[in-house]
PDB file of C-alpha atoms in Angstrom:
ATOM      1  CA  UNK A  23       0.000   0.000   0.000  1.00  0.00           C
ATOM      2  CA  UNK A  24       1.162   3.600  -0.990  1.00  0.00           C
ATOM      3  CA  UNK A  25      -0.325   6.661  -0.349  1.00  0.00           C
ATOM      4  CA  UNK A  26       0.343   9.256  -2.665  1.00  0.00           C
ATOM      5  CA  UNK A  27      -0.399  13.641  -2.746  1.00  0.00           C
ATOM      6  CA  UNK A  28       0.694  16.180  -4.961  1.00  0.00           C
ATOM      7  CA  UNK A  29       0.607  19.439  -4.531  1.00  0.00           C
ATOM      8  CA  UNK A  30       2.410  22.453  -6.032  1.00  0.00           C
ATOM      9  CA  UNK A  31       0.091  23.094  -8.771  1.00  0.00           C
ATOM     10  CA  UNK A  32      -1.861  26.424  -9.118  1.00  0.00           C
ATOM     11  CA  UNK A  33      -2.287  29.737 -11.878  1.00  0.00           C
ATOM     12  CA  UNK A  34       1.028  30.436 -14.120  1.00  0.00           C
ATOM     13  CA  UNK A  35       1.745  32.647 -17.250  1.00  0.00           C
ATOM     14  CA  UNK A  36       2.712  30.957 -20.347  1.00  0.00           C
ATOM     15  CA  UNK A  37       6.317  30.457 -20.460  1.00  0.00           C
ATOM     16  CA  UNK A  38       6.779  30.635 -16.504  1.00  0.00           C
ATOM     17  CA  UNK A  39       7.489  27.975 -14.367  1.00  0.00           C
ATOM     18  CA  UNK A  40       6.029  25.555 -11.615  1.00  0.00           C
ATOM     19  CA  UNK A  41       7.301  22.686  -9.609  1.00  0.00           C
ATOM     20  CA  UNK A  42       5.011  20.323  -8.579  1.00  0.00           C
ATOM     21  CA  UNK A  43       5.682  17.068  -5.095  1.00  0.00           C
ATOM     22  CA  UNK A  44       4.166  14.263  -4.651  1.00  0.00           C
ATOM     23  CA  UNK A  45       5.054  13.215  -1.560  1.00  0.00           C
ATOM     24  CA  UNK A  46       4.709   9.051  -0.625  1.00  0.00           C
ATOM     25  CA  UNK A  47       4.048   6.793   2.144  1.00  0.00           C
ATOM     26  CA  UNK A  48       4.957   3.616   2.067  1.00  0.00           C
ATOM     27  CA  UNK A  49       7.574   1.104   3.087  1.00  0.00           C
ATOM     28  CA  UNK A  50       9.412   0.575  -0.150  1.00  0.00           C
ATOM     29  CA  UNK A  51       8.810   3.676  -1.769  1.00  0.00           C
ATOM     30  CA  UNK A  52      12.200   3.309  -2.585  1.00  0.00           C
ATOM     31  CA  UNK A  53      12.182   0.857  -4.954  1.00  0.00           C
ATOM     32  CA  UNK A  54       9.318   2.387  -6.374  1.00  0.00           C
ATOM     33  CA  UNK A  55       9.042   3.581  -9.856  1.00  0.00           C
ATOM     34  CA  UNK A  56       7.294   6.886 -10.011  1.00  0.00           C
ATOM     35  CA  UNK A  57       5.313   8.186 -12.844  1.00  0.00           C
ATOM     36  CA  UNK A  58       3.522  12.275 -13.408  1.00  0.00           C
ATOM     37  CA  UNK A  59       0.629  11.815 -15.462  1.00  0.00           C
ATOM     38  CA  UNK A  60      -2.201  14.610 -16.398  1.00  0.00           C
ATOM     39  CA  UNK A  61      -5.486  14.562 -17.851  1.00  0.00           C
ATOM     40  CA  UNK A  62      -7.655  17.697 -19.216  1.00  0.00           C
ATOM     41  CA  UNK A  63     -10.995  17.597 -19.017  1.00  0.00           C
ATOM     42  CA  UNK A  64     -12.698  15.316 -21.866  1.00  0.00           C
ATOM     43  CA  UNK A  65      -9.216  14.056 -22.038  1.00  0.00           C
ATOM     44  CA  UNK A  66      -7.309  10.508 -22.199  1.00  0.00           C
ATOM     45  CA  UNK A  67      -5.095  10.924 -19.276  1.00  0.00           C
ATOM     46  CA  UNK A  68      -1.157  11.480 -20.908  1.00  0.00           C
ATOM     47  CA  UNK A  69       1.877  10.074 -19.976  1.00  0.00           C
ATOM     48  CA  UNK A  70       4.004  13.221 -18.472  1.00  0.00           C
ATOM     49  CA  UNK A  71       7.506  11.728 -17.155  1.00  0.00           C
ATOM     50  CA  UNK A  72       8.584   8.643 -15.152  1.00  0.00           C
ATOM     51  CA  UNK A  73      11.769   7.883 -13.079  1.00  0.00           C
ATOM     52  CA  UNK A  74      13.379   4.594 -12.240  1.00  0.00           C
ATOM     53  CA  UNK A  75      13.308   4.100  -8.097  1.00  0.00           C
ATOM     54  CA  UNK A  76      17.374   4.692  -8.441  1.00  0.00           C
ATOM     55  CA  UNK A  77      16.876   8.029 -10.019  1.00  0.00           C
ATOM     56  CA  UNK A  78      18.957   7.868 -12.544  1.00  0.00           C
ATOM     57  CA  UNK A  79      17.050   6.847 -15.648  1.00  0.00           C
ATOM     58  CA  UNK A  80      14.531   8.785 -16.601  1.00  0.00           C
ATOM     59  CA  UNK A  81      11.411   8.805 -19.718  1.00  0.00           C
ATOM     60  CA  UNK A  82       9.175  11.976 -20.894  1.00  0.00           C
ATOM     61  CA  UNK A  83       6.253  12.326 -23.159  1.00  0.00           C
ATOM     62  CA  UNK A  84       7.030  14.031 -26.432  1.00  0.00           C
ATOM     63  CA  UNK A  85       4.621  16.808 -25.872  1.00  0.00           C
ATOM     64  CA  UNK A  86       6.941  17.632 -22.455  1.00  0.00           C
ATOM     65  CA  UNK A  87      10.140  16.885 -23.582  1.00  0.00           C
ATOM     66  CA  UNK A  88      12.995  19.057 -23.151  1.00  0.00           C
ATOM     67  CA  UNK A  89      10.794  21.551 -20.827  1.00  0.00           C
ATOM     68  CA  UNK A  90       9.993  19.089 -17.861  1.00  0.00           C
ATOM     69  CA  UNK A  91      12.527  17.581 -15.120  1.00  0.00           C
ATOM     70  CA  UNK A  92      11.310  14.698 -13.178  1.00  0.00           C
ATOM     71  CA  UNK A  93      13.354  13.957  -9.946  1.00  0.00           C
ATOM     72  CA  UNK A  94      13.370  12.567  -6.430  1.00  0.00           C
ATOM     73  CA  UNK A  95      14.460  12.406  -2.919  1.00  0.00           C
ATOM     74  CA  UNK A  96      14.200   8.709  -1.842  1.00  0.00           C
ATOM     75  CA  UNK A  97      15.135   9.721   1.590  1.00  0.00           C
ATOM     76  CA  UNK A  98      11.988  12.195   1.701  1.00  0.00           C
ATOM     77  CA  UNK A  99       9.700   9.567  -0.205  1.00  0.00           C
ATOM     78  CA  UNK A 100       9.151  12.603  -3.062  1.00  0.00           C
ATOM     79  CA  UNK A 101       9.164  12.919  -6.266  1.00  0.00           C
ATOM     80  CA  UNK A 102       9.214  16.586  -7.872  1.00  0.00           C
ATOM     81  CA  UNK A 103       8.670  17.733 -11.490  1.00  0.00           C
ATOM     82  CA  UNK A 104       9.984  21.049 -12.263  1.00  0.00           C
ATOM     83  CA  UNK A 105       8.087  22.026 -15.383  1.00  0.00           C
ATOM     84  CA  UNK A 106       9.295  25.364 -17.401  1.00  0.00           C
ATOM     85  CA  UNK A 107       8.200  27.239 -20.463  1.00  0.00           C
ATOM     86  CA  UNK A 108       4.832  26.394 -19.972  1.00  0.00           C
ATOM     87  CA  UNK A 109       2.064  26.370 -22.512  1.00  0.00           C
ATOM     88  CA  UNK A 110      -1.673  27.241 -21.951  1.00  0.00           C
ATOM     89  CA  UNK A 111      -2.175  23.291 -23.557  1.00  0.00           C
ATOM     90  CA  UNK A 112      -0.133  22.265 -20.119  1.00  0.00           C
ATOM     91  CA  UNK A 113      -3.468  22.965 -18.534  1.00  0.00           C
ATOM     92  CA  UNK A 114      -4.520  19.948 -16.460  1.00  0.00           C
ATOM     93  CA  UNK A 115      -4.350  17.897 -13.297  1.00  0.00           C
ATOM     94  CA  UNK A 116      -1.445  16.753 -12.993  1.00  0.00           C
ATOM     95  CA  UNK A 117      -1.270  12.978 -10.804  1.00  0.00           C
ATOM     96  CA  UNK A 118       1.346  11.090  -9.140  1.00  0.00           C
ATOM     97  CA  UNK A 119       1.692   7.413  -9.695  1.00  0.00           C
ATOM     98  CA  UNK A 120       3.593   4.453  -8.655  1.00  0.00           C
ATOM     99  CA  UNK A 121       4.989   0.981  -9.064  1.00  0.00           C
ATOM    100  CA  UNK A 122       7.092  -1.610  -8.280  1.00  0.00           C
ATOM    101  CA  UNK A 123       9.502  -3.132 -10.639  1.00  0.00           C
ATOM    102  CA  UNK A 124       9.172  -1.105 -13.825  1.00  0.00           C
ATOM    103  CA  UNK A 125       9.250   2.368 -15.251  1.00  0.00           C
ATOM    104  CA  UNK A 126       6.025   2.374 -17.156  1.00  0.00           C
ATOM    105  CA  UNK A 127       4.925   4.920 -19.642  1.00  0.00           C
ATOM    106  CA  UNK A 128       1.078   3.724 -19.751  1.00  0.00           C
ATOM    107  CA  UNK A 129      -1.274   3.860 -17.214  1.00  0.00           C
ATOM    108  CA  UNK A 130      -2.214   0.652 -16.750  1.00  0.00           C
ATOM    109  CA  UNK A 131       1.257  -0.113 -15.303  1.00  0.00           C
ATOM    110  CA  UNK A 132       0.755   2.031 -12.318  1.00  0.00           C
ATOM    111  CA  UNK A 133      -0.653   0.652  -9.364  1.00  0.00           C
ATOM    112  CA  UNK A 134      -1.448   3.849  -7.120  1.00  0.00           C
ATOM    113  CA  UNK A 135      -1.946   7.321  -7.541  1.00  0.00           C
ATOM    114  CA  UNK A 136      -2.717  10.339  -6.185  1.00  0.00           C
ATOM    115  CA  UNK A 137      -5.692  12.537  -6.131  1.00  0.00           C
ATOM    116  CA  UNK A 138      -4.003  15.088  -8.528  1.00  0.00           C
ATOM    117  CA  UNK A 139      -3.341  18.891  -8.562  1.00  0.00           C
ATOM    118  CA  UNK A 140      -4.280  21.565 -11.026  1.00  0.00           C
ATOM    119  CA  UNK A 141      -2.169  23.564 -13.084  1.00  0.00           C
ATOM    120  CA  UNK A 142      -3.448  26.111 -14.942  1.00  0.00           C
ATOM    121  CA  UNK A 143      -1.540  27.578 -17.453  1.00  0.00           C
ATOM    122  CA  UNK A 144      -2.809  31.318 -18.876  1.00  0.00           C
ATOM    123  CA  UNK A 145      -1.839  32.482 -21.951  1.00  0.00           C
TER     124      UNK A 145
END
């Protein structure tokens, strides 16, 4: 069992910056992959970013790509993504997810999420 929440999210200008947590409970969060995913109303949810539970490999969606960091603190149980030059199409909730033994870039792989956090992106 993990519990996951998010936060960070809120109202930014195209091209600024936000940097969103999700911060994790669990007792092997640490070998936990951790996935960002976001979803727009009438949306599919979208694959955002993942990182492997060492931290050192990393996957993005194309749409993010090159604008998007994911990161994280295995000693805090967070994971952060630091997302610059934003674009009023970043506009969604953005949600944390997890799993053991893989670094998915589908949903289906995940196996627990958070409740999500808005970002709202004005142009």
């Amino acid at each position: 069992q993990v519990q996951l929440v998010e936060s960070g999210g809120g109202l930014v200008q195209a091209g600024g910056s936000l940097r969103l947590s999700c911060a994790a409970s669990g007792r092997t969060f640490s070998r936990y992959a951790m996935g960002w995913f976001r979803q727009a109303p009438g949306k599919e949810r979208e694959f955002v970013a993942a990182i492997h539970y060492s931290g050192g490999r990393t996957a993005y969606g194309d749409s993010v790509n090159g604008r998007f960091t994911i990161s994280r603190e295995n000693a805090k149980n967070t994971v952060y993504l630091q997302m610059t030059s934003l674009k009023p199409e970043d506009t969604a909730v953005y949600y944390c997810a997890a799993v053991l033994g893989s670094l998915g870039r589908t949903r289906s792989e995940y196996d627990y999420w958070g409740q999500g956090t808005q970002v709202t992106v004005s142009s």
